[in-house]
Coordinates of C-alpha atoms in Angstrom, one line a residue:
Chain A
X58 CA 23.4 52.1 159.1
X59 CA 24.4 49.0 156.8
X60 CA 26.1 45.6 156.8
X61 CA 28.0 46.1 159.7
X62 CA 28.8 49.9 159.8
X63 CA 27.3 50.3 163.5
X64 CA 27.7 54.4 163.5
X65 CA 24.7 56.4 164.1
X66 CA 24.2 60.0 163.5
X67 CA 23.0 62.0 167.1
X68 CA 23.2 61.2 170.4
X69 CA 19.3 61.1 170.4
X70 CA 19.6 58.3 167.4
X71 CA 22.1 56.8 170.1
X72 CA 19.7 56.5 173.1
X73 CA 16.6 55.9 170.7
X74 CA 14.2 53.5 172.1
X75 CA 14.9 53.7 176.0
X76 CA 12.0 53.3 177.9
X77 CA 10.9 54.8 181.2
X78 CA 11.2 51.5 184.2
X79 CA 14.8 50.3 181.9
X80 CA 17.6 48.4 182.6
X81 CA 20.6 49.8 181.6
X82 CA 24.6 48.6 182.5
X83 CA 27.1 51.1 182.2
X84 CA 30.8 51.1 182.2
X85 CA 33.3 53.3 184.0
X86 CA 35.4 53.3 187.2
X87 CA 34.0 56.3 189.7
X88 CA 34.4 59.2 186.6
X89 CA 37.1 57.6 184.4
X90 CA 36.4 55.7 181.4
X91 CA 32.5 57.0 182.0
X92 CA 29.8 57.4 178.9
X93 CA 29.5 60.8 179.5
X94 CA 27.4 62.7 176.5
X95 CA 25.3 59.5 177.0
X96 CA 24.2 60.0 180.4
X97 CA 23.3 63.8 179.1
X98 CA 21.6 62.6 176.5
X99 CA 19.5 60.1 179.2
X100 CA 18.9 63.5 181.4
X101 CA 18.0 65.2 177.9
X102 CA 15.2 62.7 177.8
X103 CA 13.9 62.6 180.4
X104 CA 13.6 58.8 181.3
X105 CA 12.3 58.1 184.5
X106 CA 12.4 54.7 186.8
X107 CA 16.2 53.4 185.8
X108 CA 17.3 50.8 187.4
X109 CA 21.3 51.1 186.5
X110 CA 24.1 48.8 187.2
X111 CA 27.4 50.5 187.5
X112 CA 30.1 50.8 189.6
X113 CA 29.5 53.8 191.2
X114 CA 27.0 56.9 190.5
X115 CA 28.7 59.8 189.5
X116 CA 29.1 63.0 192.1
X117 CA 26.8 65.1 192.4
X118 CA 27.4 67.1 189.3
X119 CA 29.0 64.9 187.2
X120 CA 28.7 61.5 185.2
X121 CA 25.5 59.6 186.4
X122 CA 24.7 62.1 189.6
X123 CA 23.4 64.0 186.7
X124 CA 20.5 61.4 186.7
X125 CA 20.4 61.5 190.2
X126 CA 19.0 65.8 189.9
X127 CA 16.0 64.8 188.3
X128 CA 15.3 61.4 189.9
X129 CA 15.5 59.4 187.2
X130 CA 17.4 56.4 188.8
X131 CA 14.7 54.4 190.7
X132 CA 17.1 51.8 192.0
X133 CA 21.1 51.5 191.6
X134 CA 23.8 48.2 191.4
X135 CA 27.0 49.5 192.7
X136 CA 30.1 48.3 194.4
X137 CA 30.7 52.1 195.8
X138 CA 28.8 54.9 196.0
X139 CA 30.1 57.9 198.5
X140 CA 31.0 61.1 197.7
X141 CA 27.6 61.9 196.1
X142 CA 25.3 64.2 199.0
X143 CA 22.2 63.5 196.1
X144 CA 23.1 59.9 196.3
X145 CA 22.8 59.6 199.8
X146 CA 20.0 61.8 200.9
X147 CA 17.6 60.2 197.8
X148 CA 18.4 56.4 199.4
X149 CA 17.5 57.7 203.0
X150 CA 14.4 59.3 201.8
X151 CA 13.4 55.3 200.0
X152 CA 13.4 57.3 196.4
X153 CA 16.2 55.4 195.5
X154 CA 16.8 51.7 196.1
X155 CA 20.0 50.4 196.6
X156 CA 21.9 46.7 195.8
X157 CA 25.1 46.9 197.1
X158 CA 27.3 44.5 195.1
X159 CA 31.2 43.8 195.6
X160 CA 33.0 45.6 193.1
X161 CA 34.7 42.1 191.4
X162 CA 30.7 40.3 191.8
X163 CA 29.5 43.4 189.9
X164 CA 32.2 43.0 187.0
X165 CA 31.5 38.9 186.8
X166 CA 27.6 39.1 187.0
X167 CA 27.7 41.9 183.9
X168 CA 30.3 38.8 182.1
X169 CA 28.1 36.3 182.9
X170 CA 25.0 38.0 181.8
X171 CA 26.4 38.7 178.2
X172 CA 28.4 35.1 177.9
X173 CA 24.8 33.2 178.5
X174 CA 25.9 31.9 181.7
X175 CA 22.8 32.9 184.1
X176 CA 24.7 32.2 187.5
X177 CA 27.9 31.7 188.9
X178 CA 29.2 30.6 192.7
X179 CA 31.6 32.9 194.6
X180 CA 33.2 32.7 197.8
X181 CA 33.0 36.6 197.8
X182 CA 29.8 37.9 200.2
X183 CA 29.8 34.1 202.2
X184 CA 28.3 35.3 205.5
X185 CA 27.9 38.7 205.0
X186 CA 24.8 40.8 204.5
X187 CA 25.6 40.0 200.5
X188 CA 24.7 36.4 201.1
X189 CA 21.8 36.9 202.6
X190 CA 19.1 34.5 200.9
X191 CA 21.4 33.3 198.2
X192 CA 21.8 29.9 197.6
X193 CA 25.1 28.5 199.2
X194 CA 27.1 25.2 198.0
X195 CA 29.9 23.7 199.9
X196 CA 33.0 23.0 196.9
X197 CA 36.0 21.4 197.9
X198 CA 35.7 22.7 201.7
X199 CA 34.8 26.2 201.2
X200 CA 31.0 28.1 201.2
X201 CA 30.6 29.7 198.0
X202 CA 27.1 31.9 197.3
X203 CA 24.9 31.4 194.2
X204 CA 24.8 34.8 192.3
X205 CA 22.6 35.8 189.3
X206 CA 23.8 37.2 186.1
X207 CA 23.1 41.3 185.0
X208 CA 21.2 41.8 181.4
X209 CA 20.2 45.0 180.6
X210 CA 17.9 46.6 178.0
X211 CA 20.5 48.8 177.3
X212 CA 23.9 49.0 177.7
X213 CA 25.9 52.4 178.0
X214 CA 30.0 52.6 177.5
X215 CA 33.0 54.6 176.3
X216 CA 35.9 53.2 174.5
X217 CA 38.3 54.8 173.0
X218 CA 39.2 53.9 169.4
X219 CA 36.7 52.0 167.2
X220 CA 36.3 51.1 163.4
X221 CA 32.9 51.5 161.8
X222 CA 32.1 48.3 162.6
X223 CA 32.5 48.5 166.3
X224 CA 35.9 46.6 167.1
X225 CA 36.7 48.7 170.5
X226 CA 40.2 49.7 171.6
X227 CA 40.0 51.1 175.4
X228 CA 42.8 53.8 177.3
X229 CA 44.5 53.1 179.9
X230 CA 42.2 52.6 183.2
X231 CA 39.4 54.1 181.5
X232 CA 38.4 50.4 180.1
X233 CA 37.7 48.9 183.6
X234 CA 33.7 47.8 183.5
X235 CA 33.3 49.2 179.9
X236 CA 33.5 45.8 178.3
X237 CA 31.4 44.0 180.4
X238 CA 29.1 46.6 180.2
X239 CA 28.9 46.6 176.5
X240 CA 28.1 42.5 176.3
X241 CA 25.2 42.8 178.8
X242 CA 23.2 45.0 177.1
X243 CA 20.5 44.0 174.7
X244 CA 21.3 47.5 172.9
X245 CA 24.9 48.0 173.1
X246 CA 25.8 52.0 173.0
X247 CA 28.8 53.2 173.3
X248 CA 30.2 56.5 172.6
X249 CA 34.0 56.8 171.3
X250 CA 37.0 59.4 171.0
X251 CA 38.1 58.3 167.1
X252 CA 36.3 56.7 164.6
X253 CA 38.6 54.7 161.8
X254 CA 37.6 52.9 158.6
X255 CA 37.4 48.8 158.9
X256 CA 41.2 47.3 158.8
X257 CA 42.6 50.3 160.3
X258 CA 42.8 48.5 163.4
X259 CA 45.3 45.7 163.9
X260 CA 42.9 42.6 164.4
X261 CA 45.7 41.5 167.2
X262 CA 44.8 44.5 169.2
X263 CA 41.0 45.0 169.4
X264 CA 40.2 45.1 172.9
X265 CA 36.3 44.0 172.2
X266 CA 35.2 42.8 169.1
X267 CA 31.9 44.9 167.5
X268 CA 29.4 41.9 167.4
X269 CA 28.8 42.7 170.8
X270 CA 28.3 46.6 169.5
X271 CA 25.0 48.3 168.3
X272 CA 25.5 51.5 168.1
X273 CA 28.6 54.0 167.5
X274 CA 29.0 57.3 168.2
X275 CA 31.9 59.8 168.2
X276 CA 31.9 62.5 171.3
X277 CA 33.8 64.7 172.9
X278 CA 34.9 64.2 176.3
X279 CA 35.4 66.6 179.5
X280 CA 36.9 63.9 181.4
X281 CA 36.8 65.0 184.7
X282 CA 39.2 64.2 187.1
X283 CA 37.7 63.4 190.6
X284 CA 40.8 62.9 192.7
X285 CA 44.1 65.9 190.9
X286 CA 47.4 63.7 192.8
X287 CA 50.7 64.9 192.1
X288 CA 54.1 64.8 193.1
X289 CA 56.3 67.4 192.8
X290 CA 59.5 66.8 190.3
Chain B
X97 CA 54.4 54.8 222.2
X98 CA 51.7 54.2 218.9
X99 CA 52.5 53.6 216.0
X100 CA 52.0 56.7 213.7
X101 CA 50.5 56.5 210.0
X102 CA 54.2 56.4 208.7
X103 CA 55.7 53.8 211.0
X104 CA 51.9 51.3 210.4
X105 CA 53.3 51.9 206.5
X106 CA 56.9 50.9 206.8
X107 CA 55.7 47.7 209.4
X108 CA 53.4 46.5 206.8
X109 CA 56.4 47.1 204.0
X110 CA 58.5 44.7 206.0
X111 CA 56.3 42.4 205.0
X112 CA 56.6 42.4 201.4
X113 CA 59.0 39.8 199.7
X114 CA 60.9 40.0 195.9
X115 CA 58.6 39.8 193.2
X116 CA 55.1 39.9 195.2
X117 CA 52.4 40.9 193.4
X118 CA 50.3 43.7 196.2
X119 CA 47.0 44.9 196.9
X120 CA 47.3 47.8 198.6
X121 CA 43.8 49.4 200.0
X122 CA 43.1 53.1 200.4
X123 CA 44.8 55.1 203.3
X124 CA 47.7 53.8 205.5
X125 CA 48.6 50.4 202.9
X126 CA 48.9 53.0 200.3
X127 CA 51.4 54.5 202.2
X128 CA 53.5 51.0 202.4
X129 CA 54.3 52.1 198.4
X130 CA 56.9 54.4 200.0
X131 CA 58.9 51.7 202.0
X132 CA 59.6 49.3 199.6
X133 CA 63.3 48.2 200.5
X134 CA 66.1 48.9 197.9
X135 CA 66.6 46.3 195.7
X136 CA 62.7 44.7 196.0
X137 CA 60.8 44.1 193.2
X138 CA 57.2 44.6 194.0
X139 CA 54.6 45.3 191.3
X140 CA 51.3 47.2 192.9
X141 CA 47.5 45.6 191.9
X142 CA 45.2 48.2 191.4
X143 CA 41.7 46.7 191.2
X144 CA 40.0 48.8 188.1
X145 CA 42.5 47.2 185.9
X146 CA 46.2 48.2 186.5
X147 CA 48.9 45.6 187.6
X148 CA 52.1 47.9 188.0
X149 CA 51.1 51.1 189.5
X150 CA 54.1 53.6 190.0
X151 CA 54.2 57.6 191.5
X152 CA 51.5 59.6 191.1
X153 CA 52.4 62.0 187.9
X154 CA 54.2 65.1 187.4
X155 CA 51.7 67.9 186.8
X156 CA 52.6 67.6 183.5
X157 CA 51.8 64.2 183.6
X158 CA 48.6 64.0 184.6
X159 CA 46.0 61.6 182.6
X160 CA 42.0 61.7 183.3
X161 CA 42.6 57.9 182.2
X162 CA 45.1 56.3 184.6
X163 CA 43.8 56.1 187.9
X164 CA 43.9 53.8 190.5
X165 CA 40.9 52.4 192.9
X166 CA 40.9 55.1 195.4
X167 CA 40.0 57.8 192.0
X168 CA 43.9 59.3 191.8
X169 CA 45.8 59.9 188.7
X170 CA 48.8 58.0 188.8
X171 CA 51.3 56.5 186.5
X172 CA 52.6 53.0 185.3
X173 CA 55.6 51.5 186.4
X174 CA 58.2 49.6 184.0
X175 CA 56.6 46.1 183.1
X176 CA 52.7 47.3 183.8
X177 CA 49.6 45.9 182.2
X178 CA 46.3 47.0 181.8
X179 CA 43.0 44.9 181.8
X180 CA 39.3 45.0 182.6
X181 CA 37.9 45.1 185.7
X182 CA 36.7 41.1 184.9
X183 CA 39.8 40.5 184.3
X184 CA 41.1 41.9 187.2
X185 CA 38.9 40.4 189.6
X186 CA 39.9 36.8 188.4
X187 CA 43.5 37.8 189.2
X188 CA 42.1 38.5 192.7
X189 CA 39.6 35.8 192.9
X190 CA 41.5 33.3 191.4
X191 CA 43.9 33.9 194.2
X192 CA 47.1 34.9 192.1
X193 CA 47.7 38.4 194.2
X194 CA 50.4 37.5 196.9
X195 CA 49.5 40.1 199.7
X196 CA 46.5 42.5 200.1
X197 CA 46.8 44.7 203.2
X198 CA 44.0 46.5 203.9
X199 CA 42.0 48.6 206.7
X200 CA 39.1 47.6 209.2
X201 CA 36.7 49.0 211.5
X202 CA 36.7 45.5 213.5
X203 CA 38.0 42.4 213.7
X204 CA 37.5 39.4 216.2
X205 CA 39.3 36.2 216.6
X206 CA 37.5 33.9 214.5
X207 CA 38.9 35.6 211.8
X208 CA 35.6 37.7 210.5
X209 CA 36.4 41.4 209.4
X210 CA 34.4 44.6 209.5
X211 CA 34.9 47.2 207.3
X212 CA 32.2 48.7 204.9
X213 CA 29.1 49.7 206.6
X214 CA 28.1 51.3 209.9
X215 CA 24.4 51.3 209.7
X216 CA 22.4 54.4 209.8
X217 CA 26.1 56.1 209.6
X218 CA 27.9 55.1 207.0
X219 CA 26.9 53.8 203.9
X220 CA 29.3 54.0 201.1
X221 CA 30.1 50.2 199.7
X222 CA 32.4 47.9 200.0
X223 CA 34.1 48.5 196.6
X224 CA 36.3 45.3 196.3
X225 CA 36.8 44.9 199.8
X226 CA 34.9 41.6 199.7
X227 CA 36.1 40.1 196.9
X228 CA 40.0 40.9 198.0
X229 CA 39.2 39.5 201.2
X230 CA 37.7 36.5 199.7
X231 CA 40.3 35.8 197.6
X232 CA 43.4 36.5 199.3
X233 CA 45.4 33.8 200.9
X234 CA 47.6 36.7 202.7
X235 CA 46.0 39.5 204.1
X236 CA 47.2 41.9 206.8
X237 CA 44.5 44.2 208.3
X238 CA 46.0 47.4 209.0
X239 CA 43.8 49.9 211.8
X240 CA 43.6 51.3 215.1
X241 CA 43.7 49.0 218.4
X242 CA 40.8 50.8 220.1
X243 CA 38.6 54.1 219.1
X244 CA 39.2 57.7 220.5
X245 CA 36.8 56.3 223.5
X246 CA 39.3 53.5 224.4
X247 CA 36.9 51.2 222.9
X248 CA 38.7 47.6 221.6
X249 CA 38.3 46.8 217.7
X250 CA 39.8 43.5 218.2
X251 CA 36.7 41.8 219.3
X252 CA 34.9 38.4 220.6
X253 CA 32.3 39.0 217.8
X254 CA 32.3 41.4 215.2
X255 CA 29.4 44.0 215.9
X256 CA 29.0 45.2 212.2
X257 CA 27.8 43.8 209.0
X258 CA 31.0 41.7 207.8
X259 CA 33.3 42.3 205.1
X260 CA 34.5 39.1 204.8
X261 CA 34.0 35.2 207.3
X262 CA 37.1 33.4 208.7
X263 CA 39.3 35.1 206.5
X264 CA 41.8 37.0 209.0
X265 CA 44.8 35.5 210.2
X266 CA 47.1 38.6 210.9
X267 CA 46.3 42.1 211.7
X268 CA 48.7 45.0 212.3
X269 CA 47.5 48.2 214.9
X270 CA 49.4 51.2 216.4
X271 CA 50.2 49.0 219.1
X272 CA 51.1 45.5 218.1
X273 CA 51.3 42.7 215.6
X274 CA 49.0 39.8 216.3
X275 CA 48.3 36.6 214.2
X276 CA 44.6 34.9 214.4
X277 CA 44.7 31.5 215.1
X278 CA 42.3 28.5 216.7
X279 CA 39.8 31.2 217.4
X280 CA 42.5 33.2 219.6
X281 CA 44.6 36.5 218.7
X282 CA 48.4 36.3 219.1
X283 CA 50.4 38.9 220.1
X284 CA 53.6 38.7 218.1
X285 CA 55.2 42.3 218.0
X286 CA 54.3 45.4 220.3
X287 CA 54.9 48.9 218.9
X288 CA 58.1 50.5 220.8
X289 CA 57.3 51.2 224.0
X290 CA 53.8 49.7 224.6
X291 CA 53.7 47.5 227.1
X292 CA 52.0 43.9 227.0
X293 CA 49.8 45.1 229.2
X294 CA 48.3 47.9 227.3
X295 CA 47.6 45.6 224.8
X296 CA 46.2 42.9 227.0
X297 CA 43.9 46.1 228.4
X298 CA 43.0 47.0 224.7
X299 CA 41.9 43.7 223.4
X300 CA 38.3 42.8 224.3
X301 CA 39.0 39.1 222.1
X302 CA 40.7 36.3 223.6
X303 CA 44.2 37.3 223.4
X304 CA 47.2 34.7 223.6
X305 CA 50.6 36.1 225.1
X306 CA 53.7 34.7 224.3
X307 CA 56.4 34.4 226.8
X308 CA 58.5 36.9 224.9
X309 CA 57.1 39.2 222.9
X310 CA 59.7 41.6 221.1
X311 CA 59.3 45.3 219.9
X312 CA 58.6 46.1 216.4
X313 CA 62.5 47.1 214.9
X314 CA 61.9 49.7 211.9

C-alpha cells in the first residue's frame, strides 16, 4: 500500500490485526449485500469473543451463522435474527448475548458513530422494552429516548465497484447497512466485485467516498439467495 | 363470514390514495400490492433501501441484489430509487412515508401495539417494526380479531412487550374495521355477514358502537 492506493493483497492481510473480545460493524441486509469471504476469513482465524453489530446473523450455514458454528460471537446487535436454529439455541443456553435494536436505530447509531456525533434522540423504542433505562426528553410534545452511537474496532462490508483508492459504488439493495458500516469502523474492510484505476469512476456517482476506507480487496461472491420468489411470465 | 387473507388485502388497498408513498409489512399488507386500483399510482417503500418495488422477477430475472425486507428477490418498478438503509430510515422517521400497514399480535385501545416478541416463545426482532410505527402518521394494523381459542387481541392493555406507545389509531381484522380513539375502539366496518354482536363478543377493549355500522363493500 501507498498514497492512497487502499488494496491489500490476501484476505488474511485484510482481517490482520483483529483481536479476540472485538468490536466489529458489518454491513448487509439478512444475506444480500453481506461481506462474505470476510466472515470466512474471521472463522479461518479463529477469533473468539465478537461482539458484532449487524442487521441480522446469517442462517445457519451461511454469511455470519458461520461464526455462530464455532462460537465466536460472544454478544450480537441486530434488528432481526430468526431463521438461524444456532442463533437461537446459543442465546437460550446464555453463550450468546443479545441487543435487540430496531432495524432504522441500528442503521442511525452505526451513522452517528462514524459522523462523531456520540448520541442521538428517537421517538422509535418510547415505552417499549427498547427504552428501558434510556434517558427520555420531552421535544415539542412527543417522548423521544436517548440512544448511543456504534464504533467498532473493525468494520466489515461489501460494495460493489471501487477504485484503488476506495471510492465505493454499491448494487442495487445490496448497499443497505454497508455504508454505515464502513464509517463506524476504526479499520474499515471491505471486500469488492471490481477493482478500477483512480478517475475511472465518475466523481458524481461514488456512493461513499474511500477516506472512510482502509482496506480493499477484490473477492468473489456466492451470493446466496435466502428467499427464490418468482412469478411466472 | 371472516375476512379471508385475500379480501384483509383488497380492504386495506381501498385505502390507498394516488401518488402514496406505502409501507407494506410482511404477510397479508404484502398482499395489498395486488389490489391496487387501475389508474393508481402508488410507489411501494421497502425498508433496506428500495422506494419503488414492482413484481417479483421472471426466473430469468432473478438478482441476489434486489430484495426487499421480508429477503425476496424482486424487481423495480418505473421511477424507483435506491438508498442506504440510513437513508431509508430518515424517509420513515422523518415521517415522509404516507401509509404503513402492518400486522400485530395485540392491540388495545390506548393505541399501544404488540408485535415482535412473545417471551420464552418467540424471539426473532422487531426488524423495523418500531421505527415504522414510530414514524408513521398513518398506520393500519392488519390481524386476526381473536386467536384459534376465541381469545380477543383487541385488548384493555396490551399483554406483551410493545412494538410501539399510543401510536394506533385504526386497525383492520377478519371481522371489522375499527378506529382508536379517546382511549375507545370504534367499530366502523364489519366484514359481510358478521354481526355487531360477534364483534362486540370478540373485543375484550372498550368498544364504541355506532348506530349504523355498514358492511365492508369489496
Amino acid at each position: 500500500m501507498s498514497g492512497f492506493d487502499k488494496v491489500v493483497g490476501s484476505y488474511a492481510e485484510a482481517m490482520a490485526g483483529l483481536e479476540d473480545n472485538m468490536t466489529v460493524v458489518a454491513g448487509g441486509f439478512g444475506l444480500c449485500g453481506i461481506p462474505e469471504n470476510l466472515i470466512k476469513e474471521i472463522k479461518r482465524k479463529g477469533t473468539r469473543g465478537l461482539t458484532i453489530a449487524s442487521n441480522n446473523c446469517g442462517t445457519d450455514n451461511c454469511g455470519l451463522g458461520l461464526l455462530l458454528q464455532d462460537k465466536q460471537i460472544s454478544k450480537m446487535i441486530a434488528s432481526y435474527v430468526g431463521e438461524n436454529a444456532l442463533f437461537e439455541a446459543q442465546m437460550m443456553s446464555g453463550e450468546l448475548e443479545v441487543e435487540l435494536t430496531p432495524q432504522g436505530t441500528l442503521a442511525e447509531k452505526m451513522r452517528a458513530g462514524g459522523a462523531g456525533i456520540p448520541a442521538f434522540y428517537t421517538a422509535t423504542g418510547y415505552g417499549t422494552p427498547v427504552g428501558e433505562g434510556k434517558e427520555v426528553r420531552e421535544f415539542n410534545g412527543r417522548h423521544y429516548i436517548l440512544e448511543e452511537a456504534i464504533q467498532g474496532d473493525f468494520s466489515i462490508a461489501k460494495a460493489w465497484k471501487a477504485d484503488r483508492y476506495g471510492n465505493l459504488m454499491f448494487r442495487k439493495t445490496a448497499r443497505n447497512f454497508n455504508p454505515m458500516a464502513i464509517t463506524a469502523g476504526k479499520v474499515a474492510v471491505v471486500e469488492v466485485e471490481e477493482i478500477v484505476e483512480p478517475g475511472e469512476l465518475d466523481p458524481d456517482e461514488i456512493h461513499l467516498p474511500g477516506i472512510y476506507v482502509n482496506r480493499l480487496i477484490k473477492g468473489t461472491f456466492e451470493k446466496t439467495i435466502e428467499q427464490r420468489t418468482v412469478r411466472s411470465a | 363470514m371472516a375476512l379471508t387473507r385475500e379480501q384483509l388485502a383488497q380492504r386495506v388497498a381501498q385505502e390507498f390514495h394516488d401518488g402514496y408513498y406505502v409501507n407494506l409489512g410482511i404477510g397479508i399488507p404484502t398482499l395489498a400490492a395486488n389490489y391496487i386500483p387501475d389508474g393508481m399510482q402508488v410507489m411501494l417503500q421497502s425498508e433496506n433501501g428500495l422506494l419503488g418495488m414492482g413484481p417479483f422477477p421472471l426466473d430469468e430475472e432473478v438478482d441476489a441484489d434486489l430484495i426487499n425486507a421480508g429477503k425476496q428477490t424482486v424487481t423495480m418498478a418505473t421511477g424507483a430509487s435506491l438508498f442506504s438503509s440510513a437513508e431509508s430510515f430518515a424517509m420513515i422517521r422523518g415521517g415522509h412515508v404516507d401509509l404503513t400497514v402492518l400486522g400485530a399480535f395485540e392491540v388495545d385501545c390506548q393505541g399501544n401495539i404488540a408485535s415482535y416478541m412473545i417471551p420464552g416463545k418467540l424471539i426473532k426482532g422487531m426488524g423495523g417494526a418500531m421505527d415504522l410505527v414510530a414514524g408513521a402518521d398513518n398506520i393500519i394494523v392488519t390481524m386476526t380479531h381473536a386467536s384459534k381459542h376465541g381469545e380477543s387481541k383487541l385488548l384493555p392493555e396490551c399483554t406483551l412487550p410493545l412494538t410501539g406507545k399510543g401510536c394506533i389509531k385504526r386497525v383492520l381484522t377478519d371481522l371489522a374495521l375499527m378506529d382508536i380513539e379517546d382511549g375507545k375502539f370504534v367499530l366502523r366496518e364489519r366484514a359481510p355477514g358478521v354481526s355487531v354482536e360477534e364483534i362486540v363478543k370478540l373485543t375484550a377493549g372498550e368498544l364504541v358502537v355506532p348506530d349504523s355500522v355498514p358492511e365492508m363493500v369489496f
